[in-house]
Short mmCIF file of C-alpha atoms and ligand atoms in Angstrom, two decimals:
data_model
loop_
_atom_site.label_atom_id
_atom_site.label_comp_id
_atom_site.label_asym_id
_atom_site.label_seq_id
_atom_site.Cartn_x
_atom_site.Cartn_y
_atom_site.Cartn_z
CA MET A 1 -16.53 5.88 -8.44
CA ASP A 2 -15.05 6.12 -11.92
CA GLU A 3 -12.00 7.65 -13.59
CA HIS A 4 -13.55 11.11 -13.31
CA HIS A 5 -14.41 10.70 -9.63
CA LEU A 6 -11.87 8.63 -7.76
CA SER A 7 -12.44 7.55 -4.17
CA GLN A 8 -10.55 9.67 -1.65
CA ARG A 9 -8.21 6.70 -1.14
CA LEU A 10 -7.28 6.45 -4.82
CA SER A 11 -7.13 10.20 -5.33
CA ARG A 12 -4.58 10.41 -2.52
CA VAL A 13 -2.58 7.62 -4.21
CA ALA A 14 -2.76 9.64 -7.46
CA ALA A 15 -1.57 12.75 -5.62
CA TYR A 16 1.85 11.14 -5.06
CA VAL A 17 2.40 10.50 -8.79
CA GLN A 18 4.72 13.19 -10.07
CA PRO A 19 3.74 14.91 -13.33
CA GLY A 20 5.45 13.37 -16.34
CA SER A 21 5.86 9.94 -14.71
CA ARG A 22 5.66 6.64 -16.59
CA VAL A 23 3.47 4.56 -14.35
CA ALA A 24 2.48 0.94 -13.80
CA ASP A 25 -0.64 0.35 -11.72
CA ILE A 26 -0.67 -3.29 -10.64
CA GLY A 27 -4.04 -4.75 -9.66
CA ALA A 28 -5.73 -2.12 -11.78
CA ASP A 29 -9.26 -3.58 -11.63
CA HIS A 30 -11.36 -1.13 -13.74
CA ALA A 31 -8.27 0.97 -14.53
CA TYR A 32 -9.89 3.97 -12.85
CA LEU A 33 -6.61 5.11 -11.30
CA ALA A 34 -4.63 4.47 -14.50
CA SER A 35 -7.17 6.42 -16.57
CA ALA A 36 -7.46 9.25 -14.05
CA LEU A 37 -3.68 9.76 -14.15
CA VAL A 38 -3.92 10.38 -17.89
CA LEU A 39 -7.09 12.48 -17.67
CA GLU A 40 -5.46 14.62 -14.95
CA LYS A 41 -2.40 14.96 -17.21
CA LYS A 42 -0.11 13.43 -14.63
CA SER A 43 1.08 10.82 -17.11
CA ASP A 44 0.73 9.95 -20.75
CA TYR A 45 1.99 6.39 -20.32
CA VAL A 46 0.36 4.03 -17.82
CA VAL A 47 0.46 0.25 -17.78
CA ALA A 48 -2.62 -1.17 -16.05
CA GLY A 49 -1.76 -4.71 -14.94
CA GLU A 50 -4.47 -7.11 -13.84
CA VAL A 51 -4.21 -10.86 -13.20
CA VAL A 52 -7.92 -11.80 -13.23
CA LYS A 53 -9.75 -11.98 -16.56
CA GLY A 54 -13.01 -10.29 -15.43
CA PRO A 55 -11.41 -7.10 -14.07
CA TYR A 56 -8.92 -7.15 -16.97
CA GLN A 57 -11.81 -7.09 -19.45
CA ASN A 58 -13.50 -4.31 -17.43
CA ALA A 59 -10.29 -2.31 -17.68
CA VAL A 60 -10.01 -2.90 -21.44
CA ASP A 61 -13.64 -1.78 -21.94
CA GLU A 62 -13.27 1.24 -19.69
CA VAL A 63 -10.08 2.45 -21.35
CA GLN A 64 -11.63 2.00 -24.79
CA ALA A 65 -14.79 3.87 -23.76
CA GLN A 66 -12.68 6.78 -22.53
CA GLY A 67 -10.61 6.86 -25.72
CA LEU A 68 -7.41 6.27 -23.76
CA THR A 69 -6.01 3.19 -25.55
CA GLY A 70 -2.98 5.18 -26.74
CA GLN A 71 -1.98 6.09 -23.19
CA VAL A 72 -3.30 3.34 -20.91
CA HIS A 73 -1.92 -0.07 -21.80
CA VAL A 74 -4.01 -2.78 -20.16
CA ARG A 75 -2.23 -6.10 -19.68
CA LEU A 76 -3.37 -9.46 -18.32
CA ALA A 77 -0.42 -10.50 -16.15
CA ASP A 78 0.60 -11.59 -12.68
CA GLY A 79 2.21 -8.73 -10.76
CA LEU A 80 5.23 -7.07 -12.33
CA ALA A 81 5.18 -9.49 -15.27
CA ALA A 82 2.92 -6.77 -16.74
CA ILE A 83 5.93 -4.55 -17.43
CA GLY A 84 9.13 -4.84 -19.41
CA PRO A 85 12.20 -2.64 -20.06
CA ALA A 86 10.54 -1.00 -23.10
CA ASP A 87 7.87 0.51 -20.83
CA ARG A 88 10.52 2.54 -18.95
CA VAL A 89 8.25 2.64 -15.91
CA ASP A 90 9.56 4.94 -13.17
CA THR A 91 6.57 4.88 -10.81
CA LEU A 92 4.70 1.90 -9.47
CA THR A 93 1.31 2.07 -7.78
CA ILE A 94 -0.17 -0.95 -6.00
CA ALA A 95 -3.35 -0.22 -4.07
CA GLY A 96 -6.27 -1.91 -2.37
CA MET A 97 -4.64 -5.23 -1.43
CA GLY A 98 -3.16 -6.76 1.67
CA GLY A 99 0.41 -5.84 2.56
CA SER A 100 1.53 -9.45 2.19
CA LEU A 101 0.23 -9.63 -1.39
CA ILE A 102 1.90 -6.30 -2.25
CA THR A 103 5.13 -7.61 -0.68
CA GLN A 104 4.85 -10.82 -2.71
CA ILE A 105 4.32 -8.86 -5.95
CA LEU A 106 7.36 -6.68 -5.27
CA ASP A 107 9.49 -9.61 -4.18
CA SER A 108 8.79 -11.80 -7.17
CA GLY A 109 9.25 -8.90 -9.59
CA GLN A 110 12.51 -7.53 -8.21
CA ASP A 111 14.20 -7.65 -11.62
CA LYS A 112 11.60 -5.10 -12.83
CA LEU A 113 12.39 -2.56 -10.11
CA ALA A 114 15.75 -1.35 -11.44
CA GLY A 115 14.41 1.80 -13.15
CA VAL A 116 11.63 2.47 -10.63
CA LYS A 117 12.15 5.70 -8.73
CA ARG A 118 8.96 5.74 -6.67
CA LEU A 119 6.68 3.13 -5.15
CA ILE A 120 3.22 4.30 -4.08
CA LEU A 121 1.67 1.53 -2.04
CA GLN A 122 -1.68 1.37 -0.33
CA PRO A 123 -1.96 -1.79 1.74
CA ASN A 124 -5.34 -2.47 3.36
CA VAL A 125 -3.67 -4.44 6.16
CA GLY A 126 -0.19 -5.88 6.87
CA GLU A 127 1.71 -2.59 6.69
CA GLU A 128 4.47 -3.77 9.05
CA ARG A 129 5.52 -6.61 6.79
CA LEU A 130 5.55 -4.33 3.77
CA ARG A 131 7.73 -1.75 5.55
CA GLN A 132 10.13 -4.53 6.54
CA TRP A 133 10.41 -5.58 2.89
CA LEU A 134 11.12 -1.98 1.88
CA VAL A 135 13.90 -1.71 4.48
CA ASN A 136 15.41 -5.02 3.40
CA HIS A 137 15.45 -3.91 -0.23
CA ARG A 138 16.83 -0.41 0.34
CA PHE A 139 13.71 1.64 -0.17
CA GLN A 140 13.31 4.65 2.07
CA ILE A 141 9.84 5.80 3.12
CA ASN A 142 9.54 9.44 2.08
CA ALA A 143 5.85 10.04 2.66
CA GLU A 144 3.05 8.34 4.57
CA GLU A 145 -0.58 9.11 4.95
CA ILE A 146 -3.50 7.63 6.84
CA LEU A 147 -7.11 8.30 5.93
CA ALA A 148 -10.58 7.06 6.78
CA GLU A 149 -13.21 6.41 4.15
CA ASP A 150 -16.48 4.43 4.29
CA GLY A 151 -15.69 3.05 7.72
CA HIS A 152 -12.21 1.79 6.78
CA THR A 153 -8.78 3.13 7.56
CA TYR A 154 -6.18 3.15 4.81
CA GLU A 155 -2.47 3.83 4.85
CA ILE A 156 -0.46 5.05 1.88
CA ILE A 157 3.29 4.44 1.86
CA VAL A 158 5.54 6.23 -0.64
CA ALA A 159 9.06 4.85 -0.93
CA GLU A 160 12.09 5.59 -3.06
CA PRO A 161 15.31 3.67 -3.63
CA THR A 162 18.28 4.70 -1.55
CA ILE A 163 21.92 3.64 -1.45
CA ILE A 164 22.12 4.37 2.27
CA PRO A 165 21.06 1.41 4.44
CA ILE A 166 17.83 2.22 6.26
CA GLN A 167 16.92 1.06 9.72
CA TYR A 168 13.50 1.36 11.30
CA ASP A 169 12.89 0.18 14.82
CA GLU A 170 9.88 -1.93 15.81
CA ARG A 171 7.67 1.08 16.50
CA GLU A 172 8.48 2.64 13.13
CA LEU A 173 7.77 -0.62 11.31
CA VAL A 174 4.43 -1.13 13.06
CA PHE A 175 3.10 2.43 13.10
CA GLY A 176 5.03 3.97 10.20
CA PRO A 177 8.18 6.09 10.65
CA LEU A 178 6.42 9.28 9.53
CA LEU A 179 2.91 8.52 10.79
CA ILE A 180 4.19 7.93 14.31
CA GLU A 181 5.71 11.40 14.34
CA ARG A 182 2.57 13.12 13.12
CA GLN A 183 -0.17 10.86 14.53
CA GLY A 184 -3.53 12.76 14.30
CA THR A 185 -7.17 11.74 14.75
CA VAL A 186 -7.39 8.92 12.19
CA PHE A 187 -4.13 7.42 13.44
CA GLU A 188 -5.37 7.49 17.04
CA GLN A 189 -8.76 6.04 16.07
CA LYS A 190 -7.16 3.20 14.14
CA TRP A 191 -4.84 2.19 16.96
CA GLN A 192 -7.55 2.57 19.65
CA GLU A 193 -9.66 0.12 17.64
CA VAL A 194 -6.75 -2.30 17.17
CA TYR A 195 -6.01 -2.06 20.91
CA GLN A 196 -9.59 -2.84 21.89
CA ARG A 197 -9.87 -5.73 19.43
CA GLU A 198 -6.60 -7.30 20.49
CA ALA A 199 -7.32 -6.80 24.20
CA VAL A 200 -10.54 -8.82 23.79
CA ALA A 201 -8.63 -11.54 21.89
CA LEU A 202 -6.01 -11.62 24.66
CA THR A 203 -8.66 -12.07 27.37
CA GLN A 204 -10.15 -14.97 25.40
CA MET A 205 -6.74 -16.57 24.93
CA LYS A 206 -6.01 -16.36 28.65
CA ALA A 207 -9.35 -18.02 29.44
CA ALA A 208 -8.66 -20.99 27.14
CA THR A 209 -8.25 -24.46 28.66
CA THR A 210 -4.70 -24.55 27.29
CA PRO A 211 -3.63 -20.91 26.97
CA PRO A 212 -1.26 -20.34 23.99
CA VAL A 213 1.68 -18.98 25.98
CA ASP A 214 3.78 -17.62 23.07
CA LYS A 215 0.81 -15.95 21.40
CA ILE A 216 -0.23 -14.38 24.71
CA ARG A 217 3.26 -12.96 25.12
CA GLN A 218 3.16 -11.55 21.56
CA PHE A 219 -0.20 -9.90 22.17
CA GLU A 220 0.89 -8.46 25.51
CA HIS A 221 3.98 -7.01 23.90
CA ARG A 222 1.98 -5.47 21.06
CA LEU A 223 -0.66 -4.01 23.37
CA ALA A 224 2.07 -2.44 25.51
CA LEU A 225 3.60 -0.95 22.35
CA ILE A 226 0.26 0.55 21.24
CA LYS A 227 -0.37 1.97 24.72
CA GLU A 228 3.06 3.53 24.73
CA VAL A 229 2.40 5.26 21.39
CA ILE A 230 -1.19 6.46 21.77
CA GLY A 231 -1.25 6.69 25.56
N1 SAM B 301 -6.18 -1.12 -7.26
C1 SAM B 301 -7.62 -1.00 -7.22
C2 SAM B 301 -8.05 -0.16 -6.05
O1 SAM B 301 -7.21 0.15 -5.22
O2 SAM B 301 -9.23 0.18 -5.96
C3 SAM B 301 -8.27 -2.37 -7.17
C4 SAM B 301 -8.13 -3.07 -5.86
S1 SAM B 301 -8.84 -4.71 -5.98
C5 SAM B 301 -9.39 -5.00 -4.39
C6 SAM B 301 -7.38 -5.70 -6.15
C7 SAM B 301 -7.14 -6.07 -7.59
O3 SAM B 301 -5.83 -6.63 -7.70
C8 SAM B 301 -8.10 -7.14 -8.09
O4 SAM B 301 -8.68 -6.73 -9.30
C9 SAM B 301 -7.20 -8.37 -8.27
O5 SAM B 301 -7.63 -9.19 -9.33
C10 SAM B 301 -5.86 -7.74 -8.57
N2 SAM B 301 -4.70 -8.56 -8.26
C11 SAM B 301 -4.51 -9.37 -7.20
N3 SAM B 301 -3.32 -9.99 -7.27
C12 SAM B 301 -2.72 -9.54 -8.39
C13 SAM B 301 -1.49 -9.82 -9.03
N4 SAM B 301 -0.62 -10.68 -8.52
N5 SAM B 301 -1.20 -9.18 -10.19
C14 SAM B 301 -2.08 -8.30 -10.73
N6 SAM B 301 -3.27 -8.02 -10.19
C15 SAM B 301 -3.60 -8.62 -9.04
#
């Protein structure tokens, strides 16, 4: 993969960036996504934020090699500390991390979200928690996608600020309010796998010398929920 050939996962994230956007990609790693957005003429202003020095340096080198230093601004910073008002960022992409880390980045950078009109998030796990954060902070989920690549399943969540309070029920938070409506093969595969994995864990818990009663109840509830959705 490079900026000319994104993975399917990152190219689907890029697909939700509207032409003419001013973007911040947080956790940019090599800045492949940030650079591709400029090369594809989706944006001419992208901040690539990275908190670890090694990937930050990779991003700096990559952007320089591509001659994109005027458009891709690589910054060594923790989360949304990478951006300021002068950047006038309207679109935020955060991909390839756990949902709890994405939630933490959004939560601790709330003061930077005022001008942001679109969040494009790709959690590797922990989607439910992230959706709950979005609801609590008045972001409405306007698009969702699930895809399989290299043996992994990935979800993409696109959310925009709303003044109307949003409510998602438990099923919508767990499975995704739009994904649950559409479902499809990858969705079914993912939840079949989760069901099987958690059913095994439940059997083991029940066989323990001191079975963890609360955890067993949680797992039973979740398994019933999955069965109800995928049949
Ligand atoms: N976004 C790329 C992708 O989707 O392929 C890279 C994903 S990589 C697994 C996650 C990157 O996020 C790492 O380079 C890591 O250093 C960076 N990262 C983790 N926490 C971060 C934070 N709080 N602020 C900025 N970058 C962070």
